[in-house]
Amino acid sequence: MAKDGSTAAADGTTAGSGDIARSLELLWGAGERPSRGPKPGLTLDRIVTAAVAVADAEGLPAVSMRRLSTELGTGTMSLYRYVPGKAELLDLMLDRVLGEPLSAEPDRPADAQEAPGDWRVAIDAMAHTYLDNLRRHPWLLKINQARTVLGPSALRGLELALSALRSMGLRDPELIGVIITVNSFVEGLARTQGDAAEAVAQTGLSDEQFWDSQRPYLERAMLSGAYPMMAGMSEDTFSADFDHFEFGLRRLIAGFEALVQERTAERTTDPATEPTADRTTDPTAEPTPDLTAEPTPDLTADRT
C-alpha cells in the first residue's frame, strides 16, 4: 500500500505511488541537498538523467537504484541520500520528459512565450509534439498516470496549452476536455505503433511475415461469401501508406471547429453563455441607472 493510500502496480509503474511530499519537495526544489556522504559530482539532475537514459534504452523495468549506481559509478546507498526510491524517481522522470518540448527556450517564462494565434495550429502542434515525445520515451505508455504528481514542467506545459486554446471561446472544463481528447488520441495511436514494434522484437517476425502466414486462411474466408463487406474492400484498404494519425487529427480538429461555431452562435443569441473569464458584469445584478440621460416627462401630469 502506498503512503497516499493507493495501491502501486507490482512493477512500480504507478505515478504518485511513493512519498508524495518528498516527490513534491524534490520537484519544486524544496528538498535538502546532502551535505556529506555522496561521491563529489553526484547530483539529483544526473540521477534523473541516467534513469531516463536507461528507461529509453531498455524499458522501465531496467531502472533500479542498483543499476543507476553502476551507471553513475557510485554506491547504491549514495543515491538514497538524493531520492527515497524508484517510486519518487519515477515522478521526477515524468516531469523531466514532459518538460523536454518546452526546453527550447528554458530561460523564458511561460507568460512571455507567444502561443499560436490559431487554436487549430496549437492543437496540431500539441498532438505532433506529444507523439514525438512518446516515440522518444515509449516507457511513458507503460505508466499509470492517473495520479501524476504535478511538477514545474507539467504545470508549465498545461499553462501554455490553455493559453494557446483560449481563443476557442470554450468554458474551462471544455478546454481541459480538448486537451484530454487530443492526448488520448495520440496515446492510442502511439500505443498501437509501440505494440507493433514490440511484437516484432518478441517474435522475430516482421509484419509482412506475420500476415503472409495467415494469407491462405484469409483468402479462403473471403471466398466463402461469409464476409461480403471485407471481401469487397479495395486492395489498398490496409496499406501502410495511409496516415491514420493525420486522418484522425484532422477529424478531431474539424469536430472542435464545429463546437466552436456552436458556442459562437450561442453567445450571439444569449450573452449569458459566454465563458466566465470573458464576462465583465454580474448577470444577476440590478441594472445601473443612466444618470446622464434626460429625465422622461410625466405624460400623466395634470395639464394646465
mmCIF file of C-alpha atoms in Angstrom:
data_model
loop_
_atom_site.group_PDB
_atom_site.id
_atom_site.type_symbol
_atom_site.label_atom_id
_atom_site.label_comp_id
_atom_site.label_asym_id
_atom_site.label_seq_id
_atom_site.Cartn_x
_atom_site.Cartn_y
_atom_site.Cartn_z
ATOM 1 C CA MET A 1 0.000 0.000 0.000
ATOM 2 C CA ALA A 2 1.425 3.377 -0.994
ATOM 3 C CA LYS A 3 1.694 6.205 1.518
ATOM 4 C CA ASP A 4 -1.161 8.096 -0.108
ATOM 5 C CA GLY A 5 -3.499 5.155 0.309
ATOM 6 C CA SER A 6 -3.304 3.945 -3.305
ATOM 7 C CA THR A 7 -2.019 0.558 -4.361
ATOM 8 C CA ALA A 8 1.064 0.703 -6.561
ATOM 9 C CA ALA A 9 1.490 -1.576 -9.550
ATOM 10 C CA ALA A 10 3.638 -4.630 -8.958
ATOM 11 C CA ASP A 11 6.345 -3.268 -11.248
ATOM 12 C CA GLY A 12 6.302 0.191 -9.671
ATOM 13 C CA THR A 13 4.806 1.935 -12.705
ATOM 14 C CA THR A 14 2.075 3.869 -10.931
ATOM 15 C CA ALA A 15 2.878 7.573 -10.789
ATOM 16 C CA GLY A 16 2.413 9.181 -7.397
ATOM 17 C CA SER A 17 2.723 5.871 -5.560
ATOM 18 C CA GLY A 18 5.636 6.891 -3.364
ATOM 19 C CA ASP A 19 6.129 9.572 -0.741
ATOM 20 C CA ILE A 20 4.168 12.400 -2.370
ATOM 21 C CA ALA A 21 5.502 15.045 -0.006
ATOM 22 C CA ARG A 22 9.089 14.072 -0.784
ATOM 23 C CA SER A 23 8.418 13.981 -4.535
ATOM 24 C CA LEU A 24 6.958 17.479 -4.393
ATOM 25 C CA GLU A 25 9.922 18.765 -2.397
ATOM 26 C CA LEU A 26 12.314 17.382 -5.000
ATOM 27 C CA LEU A 27 10.273 18.577 -7.977
ATOM 28 C CA TRP A 28 9.905 22.110 -6.691
ATOM 29 C CA GLY A 29 13.424 22.429 -5.332
ATOM 30 C CA ALA A 30 12.489 22.387 -1.649
ATOM 31 C CA GLY A 31 14.398 19.212 -0.808
ATOM 32 C CA GLU A 32 17.570 19.475 1.261
ATOM 33 C CA ARG A 33 20.802 18.869 -0.627
ATOM 34 C CA PRO A 34 23.010 16.231 1.017
ATOM 35 C CA SER A 35 25.986 17.822 2.724
ATOM 36 C CA ARG A 36 28.137 14.753 3.077
ATOM 37 C CA GLY A 37 28.442 11.157 2.004
ATOM 38 C CA PRO A 38 27.761 11.059 -1.770
ATOM 39 C CA LYS A 39 30.545 10.973 -4.290
ATOM 40 C CA PRO A 40 31.540 14.519 -5.372
ATOM 41 C CA GLY A 41 29.775 15.482 -8.598
ATOM 42 C CA LEU A 42 26.698 13.352 -7.967
ATOM 43 C CA THR A 43 23.506 15.407 -8.262
ATOM 44 C CA LEU A 44 19.793 14.760 -8.441
ATOM 45 C CA ASP A 45 19.839 16.002 -12.030
ATOM 46 C CA ARG A 46 22.456 13.408 -13.004
ATOM 47 C CA ILE A 47 20.469 10.654 -11.320
ATOM 48 C CA VAL A 48 17.266 11.558 -13.191
ATOM 49 C CA THR A 49 19.147 11.900 -16.487
ATOM 50 C CA ALA A 50 20.677 8.451 -16.058
ATOM 51 C CA ALA A 51 17.321 6.924 -15.134
ATOM 52 C CA VAL A 52 15.653 8.346 -18.259
ATOM 53 C CA ALA A 53 18.511 7.067 -20.441
ATOM 54 C CA VAL A 54 18.214 3.541 -19.041
ATOM 55 C CA ALA A 55 14.425 3.550 -19.457
ATOM 56 C CA ASP A 56 14.736 4.779 -23.054
ATOM 57 C CA ALA A 57 17.231 2.065 -23.931
ATOM 58 C CA GLU A 58 15.889 -0.931 -22.025
ATOM 59 C CA GLY A 59 12.465 -0.067 -20.638
ATOM 60 C CA LEU A 60 11.285 0.991 -17.219
ATOM 61 C CA PRO A 61 11.815 -2.411 -15.506
ATOM 62 C CA ALA A 62 15.568 -1.982 -16.091
ATOM 63 C CA VAL A 63 15.610 1.138 -13.908
ATOM 64 C CA SER A 64 16.715 0.297 -10.385
ATOM 65 C CA MET A 65 18.814 2.038 -7.786
ATOM 66 C CA ARG A 66 21.466 -0.673 -8.134
ATOM 67 C CA ARG A 67 21.587 -0.238 -11.915
ATOM 68 C CA LEU A 68 21.821 3.528 -11.617
ATOM 69 C CA SER A 69 24.637 3.265 -9.112
ATOM 70 C CA THR A 70 26.563 1.238 -11.697
ATOM 71 C CA GLU A 71 25.824 3.756 -14.444
ATOM 72 C CA LEU A 72 26.914 6.656 -12.245
ATOM 73 C CA GLY A 73 29.876 4.879 -10.687
ATOM 74 C CA THR A 74 28.757 5.332 -7.108
ATOM 75 C CA GLY A 75 27.407 3.288 -4.226
ATOM 76 C CA THR A 76 23.720 2.439 -4.160
ATOM 77 C CA MET A 77 23.256 3.996 -0.727
ATOM 78 C CA SER A 78 24.582 7.294 -2.068
ATOM 79 C CA LEU A 79 21.579 7.540 -4.369
ATOM 80 C CA TYR A 80 19.148 7.213 -1.472
ATOM 81 C CA ARG A 81 20.566 10.406 0.006
ATOM 82 C CA TYR A 82 19.106 12.225 -3.025
ATOM 83 C CA VAL A 83 15.912 10.317 -3.778
ATOM 84 C CA PRO A 84 13.985 7.936 -1.464
ATOM 85 C CA GLY A 85 13.363 5.235 -4.065
ATOM 86 C CA LYS A 86 12.162 4.260 -7.524
ATOM 87 C CA ALA A 87 8.590 5.489 -6.992
ATOM 88 C CA GLU A 88 9.723 9.038 -6.243
ATOM 89 C CA LEU A 89 12.340 8.806 -9.002
ATOM 90 C CA LEU A 90 9.545 7.964 -11.446
ATOM 91 C CA ASP A 91 7.769 11.219 -10.533
ATOM 92 C CA LEU A 92 10.965 13.141 -11.329
ATOM 93 C CA MET A 93 11.463 11.244 -14.601
ATOM 94 C CA LEU A 94 7.929 12.064 -15.726
ATOM 95 C CA ASP A 95 8.330 15.775 -15.098
ATOM 96 C CA ARG A 96 11.701 15.725 -16.853
ATOM 97 C CA VAL A 97 10.422 14.219 -20.107
ATOM 98 C CA LEU A 98 7.199 16.263 -20.032
ATOM 99 C CA GLY A 99 9.385 19.346 -19.978
ATOM 100 C CA GLU A 100 11.511 18.377 -22.977
ATOM 101 C CA PRO A 101 9.235 20.024 -25.571
ATOM 102 C CA LEU A 102 9.433 23.230 -23.502
ATOM 103 C CA SER A 103 13.230 23.274 -23.251
ATOM 104 C CA ALA A 104 13.923 25.148 -26.500
ATOM 105 C CA GLU A 105 13.817 28.407 -24.541
ATOM 106 C CA PRO A 106 14.380 27.289 -20.940
ATOM 107 C CA ASP A 107 15.141 30.766 -19.600
ATOM 108 C CA ARG A 108 11.958 32.315 -20.902
ATOM 109 C CA PRO A 109 8.958 32.369 -18.549
ATOM 110 C CA ALA A 110 5.737 30.726 -19.686
ATOM 111 C CA ASP A 111 3.803 34.001 -19.857
ATOM 112 C CA ALA A 112 6.436 35.509 -22.150
ATOM 113 C CA GLN A 113 6.175 32.792 -24.778
ATOM 114 C CA GLU A 114 3.880 33.510 -27.677
ATOM 115 C CA ALA A 115 1.136 30.940 -28.122
ATOM 116 C CA PRO A 116 -0.022 30.160 -31.659
ATOM 117 C CA GLY A 117 -2.666 32.662 -32.734
ATOM 118 C CA ASP A 118 -4.816 29.961 -34.318
ATOM 119 C CA TRP A 119 -6.051 27.279 -31.914
ATOM 120 C CA ARG A 120 -6.093 24.800 -34.811
ATOM 121 C CA VAL A 121 -2.343 25.275 -35.238
ATOM 122 C CA ALA A 122 -1.950 24.878 -31.481
ATOM 123 C CA ILE A 123 -3.788 21.538 -31.429
ATOM 124 C CA ASP A 124 -1.805 20.289 -34.412
ATOM 125 C CA ALA A 125 1.475 21.225 -32.726
ATOM 126 C CA MET A 126 0.312 19.763 -29.412
ATOM 127 C CA ALA A 127 -0.520 16.411 -30.996
ATOM 128 C CA HIS A 128 2.677 16.098 -33.028
ATOM 129 C CA THR A 129 4.870 17.187 -30.118
ATOM 130 C CA TYR A 130 3.282 14.631 -27.791
ATOM 131 C CA LEU A 131 3.611 11.869 -30.390
ATOM 132 C CA ASP A 132 7.304 12.656 -30.836
ATOM 133 C CA ASN A 133 7.799 12.581 -27.072
ATOM 134 C CA LEU A 134 6.101 9.184 -26.759
ATOM 135 C CA ARG A 135 8.281 7.805 -29.545
ATOM 136 C CA ARG A 136 11.422 9.029 -27.794
ATOM 137 C CA HIS A 137 10.252 7.618 -24.470
ATOM 138 C CA PRO A 138 7.998 4.596 -25.166
ATOM 139 C CA TRP A 139 8.056 3.672 -21.468
ATOM 140 C CA LEU A 140 5.684 6.590 -20.849
ATOM 141 C CA LEU A 141 2.866 4.425 -22.227
ATOM 142 C CA LYS A 142 3.561 1.780 -19.588
ATOM 143 C CA ILE A 143 2.927 4.147 -16.668
ATOM 144 C CA ASN A 144 -0.374 4.665 -14.883
ATOM 145 C CA GLN A 145 -0.532 8.476 -14.883
ATOM 146 C CA ALA A 146 -3.996 8.819 -13.375
ATOM 147 C CA ARG A 147 -2.466 10.432 -10.264
ATOM 148 C CA THR A 148 0.649 12.169 -11.539
ATOM 149 C CA VAL A 149 2.466 14.377 -9.046
ATOM 150 C CA LEU A 150 2.496 17.759 -10.778
ATOM 151 C CA GLY A 151 5.860 19.436 -11.056
ATOM 152 C CA PRO A 152 7.033 22.660 -12.763
ATOM 153 C CA SER A 153 7.264 21.166 -16.256
ATOM 154 C CA ALA A 154 3.804 19.588 -16.151
ATOM 155 C CA LEU A 155 2.178 22.808 -14.941
ATOM 156 C CA ARG A 156 4.102 24.952 -17.416
ATOM 157 C CA GLY A 157 3.024 22.715 -20.275
ATOM 158 C CA LEU A 158 -0.606 22.914 -19.190
ATOM 159 C CA GLU A 159 -0.365 26.689 -18.847
ATOM 160 C CA LEU A 160 0.954 27.048 -22.390
ATOM 161 C CA ALA A 161 -1.670 24.678 -23.788
ATOM 162 C CA LEU A 162 -4.520 26.581 -22.137
ATOM 163 C CA SER A 163 -3.098 29.904 -23.343
ATOM 164 C CA ALA A 164 -2.950 28.587 -26.896
ATOM 165 C CA LEU A 165 -6.536 27.297 -26.777
ATOM 166 C CA ARG A 166 -8.220 30.243 -25.052
ATOM 167 C CA SER A 167 -9.250 31.755 -28.397
ATOM 168 C CA MET A 168 -11.660 28.824 -28.857
ATOM 169 C CA GLY A 169 -14.029 30.611 -26.501
ATOM 170 C CA LEU A 170 -14.976 27.416 -24.651
ATOM 171 C CA ARG A 171 -15.721 27.001 -20.966
ATOM 172 C CA ASP A 172 -12.828 25.922 -18.745
ATOM 173 C CA PRO A 173 -13.979 22.288 -18.356
ATOM 174 C CA GLU A 174 -14.341 22.102 -22.140
ATOM 175 C CA LEU A 175 -10.787 23.384 -22.672
ATOM 176 C CA ILE A 176 -9.482 20.653 -20.373
ATOM 177 C CA GLY A 177 -11.666 18.223 -22.338
ATOM 178 C CA VAL A 178 -9.967 19.306 -25.577
ATOM 179 C CA ILE A 179 -6.535 18.586 -24.113
ATOM 180 C CA ILE A 180 -7.612 15.198 -22.723
ATOM 181 C CA THR A 181 -9.223 14.224 -26.027
ATOM 182 C CA VAL A 182 -6.153 15.123 -28.082
ATOM 183 C CA ASN A 183 -3.754 13.418 -25.664
ATOM 184 C CA SER A 184 -5.900 10.271 -25.539
ATOM 185 C CA PHE A 185 -5.989 10.090 -29.325
ATOM 186 C CA VAL A 186 -2.218 10.484 -29.561
ATOM 187 C CA GLU A 187 -1.597 7.893 -26.841
ATOM 188 C CA GLY A 188 -3.886 5.399 -28.597
ATOM 189 C CA LEU A 189 -2.033 5.686 -31.920
ATOM 190 C CA ALA A 190 1.365 5.664 -30.227
ATOM 191 C CA ARG A 191 0.431 2.574 -28.199
ATOM 192 C CA THR A 192 -0.659 0.724 -31.351
ATOM 193 C CA GLN A 193 2.619 1.582 -33.070
ATOM 194 C CA GLY A 194 4.624 0.662 -29.990
ATOM 195 C CA ASP A 195 2.844 -2.660 -29.585
ATOM 196 C CA ALA A 196 3.567 -3.486 -33.227
ATOM 197 C CA ALA A 197 7.269 -2.785 -32.782
ATOM 198 C CA GLU A 198 7.315 -4.791 -29.538
ATOM 199 C CA ALA A 199 5.650 -7.749 -31.268
ATOM 200 C CA VAL A 200 8.371 -7.779 -33.921
ATOM 201 C CA ALA A 201 11.080 -7.720 -31.250
ATOM 202 C CA GLN A 202 9.459 -10.517 -29.223
ATOM 203 C CA THR A 203 8.606 -12.883 -32.094
ATOM 204 C CA GLY A 204 11.318 -12.127 -34.629
ATOM 205 C CA LEU A 205 8.614 -11.965 -37.320
ATOM 206 C CA SER A 206 8.118 -8.843 -39.403
ATOM 207 C CA ASP A 207 4.585 -7.553 -40.024
ATOM 208 C CA GLU A 208 4.784 -8.874 -43.592
ATOM 209 C CA GLN A 209 5.807 -12.338 -42.427
ATOM 210 C CA PHE A 210 3.070 -12.398 -39.797
ATOM 211 C CA TRP A 211 0.283 -11.550 -42.220
ATOM 212 C CA ASP A 212 1.682 -13.736 -45.017
ATOM 213 C CA SER A 213 1.381 -16.741 -42.706
ATOM 214 C CA GLN A 214 -2.368 -16.074 -42.447
ATOM 215 C CA ARG A 215 -2.944 -15.314 -46.113
ATOM 216 C CA PRO A 216 -4.182 -18.796 -47.232
ATOM 217 C CA TYR A 217 -6.783 -18.905 -44.462
ATOM 218 C CA LEU A 218 -7.940 -15.326 -45.012
ATOM 219 C CA GLU A 219 -8.281 -15.840 -48.766
ATOM 220 C CA ARG A 220 -10.491 -18.903 -48.255
ATOM 221 C CA ALA A 221 -12.579 -16.931 -45.756
ATOM 222 C CA MET A 222 -13.080 -14.100 -48.261
ATOM 223 C CA LEU A 223 -14.131 -16.553 -50.991
ATOM 224 C CA SER A 224 -16.641 -18.254 -48.697
ATOM 225 C CA GLY A 225 -19.142 -15.423 -49.012
ATOM 226 C CA ALA A 226 -19.462 -15.127 -45.235
ATOM 227 C CA TYR A 227 -17.685 -11.777 -45.134
ATOM 228 C CA PRO A 228 -19.050 -9.748 -48.087
ATOM 229 C CA MET A 229 -18.086 -6.334 -46.681
ATOM 230 C CA MET A 230 -14.460 -7.265 -46.112
ATOM 231 C CA ALA A 231 -14.219 -9.230 -49.355
ATOM 232 C CA GLY A 232 -15.369 -6.162 -51.289
ATOM 233 C CA MET A 233 -12.825 -3.749 -49.819
ATOM 234 C CA SER A 234 -10.125 -2.274 -52.065
ATOM 235 C CA GLU A 235 -6.624 -3.714 -52.144
ATOM 236 C CA ASP A 236 -5.148 -0.637 -50.508
ATOM 237 C CA THR A 237 -7.516 -0.729 -47.501
ATOM 238 C CA PHE A 238 -4.786 -1.772 -45.070
ATOM 239 C CA SER A 239 -1.938 -0.047 -46.874
ATOM 240 C CA ALA A 240 0.848 1.260 -44.677
ATOM 241 C CA ASP A 241 0.862 4.409 -46.810
ATOM 242 C CA PHE A 242 -2.401 5.623 -45.264
ATOM 243 C CA ASP A 243 -1.619 8.040 -42.425
ATOM 244 C CA HIS A 244 -4.136 7.183 -39.715
ATOM 245 C CA PHE A 245 -2.630 9.755 -37.370
ATOM 246 C CA GLU A 246 -3.134 12.690 -39.728
ATOM 247 C CA PHE A 247 -6.574 11.411 -40.729
ATOM 248 C CA GLY A 248 -7.744 11.193 -37.116
ATOM 249 C CA LEU A 249 -6.170 14.507 -36.094
ATOM 250 C CA ARG A 250 -7.847 16.367 -38.961
ATOM 251 C CA ARG A 251 -11.205 14.884 -37.971
ATOM 252 C CA LEU A 252 -10.679 15.880 -34.338
ATOM 253 C CA ILE A 253 -9.881 19.466 -35.294
ATOM 254 C CA ALA A 254 -12.937 19.563 -37.569
ATOM 255 C CA GLY A 255 -15.082 18.365 -34.670
ATOM 256 C CA PHE A 256 -13.684 21.033 -32.338
ATOM 257 C CA GLU A 257 -14.293 23.645 -35.020
ATOM 258 C CA ALA A 258 -17.961 22.650 -35.159
ATOM 259 C CA LEU A 259 -18.166 23.052 -31.370
ATOM 260 C CA VAL A 260 -16.529 26.481 -31.501
ATOM 261 C CA GLN A 261 -19.025 27.592 -34.140
ATOM 262 C CA GLU A 262 -21.854 26.259 -31.986
ATOM 263 C CA ARG A 263 -20.634 28.171 -28.946
ATOM 264 C CA THR A 264 -20.177 31.333 -31.026
ATOM 265 C CA ALA A 265 -23.759 31.088 -32.258
ATOM 266 C CA GLU A 266 -24.998 30.594 -28.693
ATOM 267 C CA ARG A 267 -23.191 33.715 -27.484
ATOM 268 C CA THR A 268 -24.679 35.709 -30.334
ATOM 269 C CA THR A 269 -28.203 34.869 -29.204
ATOM 270 C CA ASP A 270 -27.544 34.651 -25.454
ATOM 271 C CA PRO A 271 -24.598 36.642 -23.997
ATOM 272 C CA ALA A 272 -25.005 34.748 -20.705
ATOM 273 C CA THR A 273 -23.381 31.698 -22.347
ATOM 274 C CA GLU A 274 -20.033 33.458 -22.761
ATOM 275 C CA PRO A 275 -17.068 31.909 -20.879
ATOM 276 C CA THR A 276 -16.803 33.177 -17.311
ATOM 277 C CA ALA A 277 -13.413 34.750 -17.947
ATOM 278 C CA ASP A 278 -14.909 36.966 -20.663
ATOM 279 C CA ARG A 279 -17.731 38.378 -18.564
ATOM 280 C CA THR A 280 -17.226 41.795 -17.001
ATOM 281 C CA THR A 281 -20.601 42.130 -15.282
ATOM 282 C CA ASP A 282 -22.747 40.093 -12.953
ATOM 283 C CA PRO A 283 -25.825 38.954 -14.937
ATOM 284 C CA THR A 284 -27.844 38.776 -11.692
ATOM 285 C CA ALA A 285 -27.101 42.376 -10.649
ATOM 286 C CA GLU A 286 -29.665 45.144 -10.929
ATOM 287 C CA PRO A 287 -29.149 47.402 -13.960
ATOM 288 C CA THR A 288 -27.245 50.592 -13.199
ATOM 289 C CA PRO A 289 -29.309 53.710 -13.910
ATOM 290 C CA ASP A 290 -28.010 56.136 -16.534
ATOM 291 C CA LEU A 291 -27.575 59.368 -14.568
ATOM 292 C CA THR A 292 -26.595 61.307 -17.674
ATOM 293 C CA ALA A 293 -29.887 60.687 -19.505
ATOM 294 C CA GLU A 294 -32.507 63.388 -19.809
ATOM 295 C CA PRO A 295 -35.486 62.873 -17.416
ATOM 296 C CA THR A 296 -38.534 61.314 -19.054
ATOM 297 C CA PRO A 297 -41.510 63.698 -18.938
ATOM 298 C CA ASP A 298 -44.548 62.603 -16.916
ATOM 299 C CA LEU A 299 -47.285 62.399 -19.512
ATOM 300 C CA THR A 300 -49.910 61.678 -16.832
ATOM 301 C CA ALA A 301 -49.422 65.006 -15.046
ATOM 302 C CA ASP A 302 -52.314 67.496 -14.959
ATOM 303 C CA ARG A 303 -52.256 69.773 -17.925
ATOM 304 C CA THR A 304 -52.906 73.442 -17.191
#
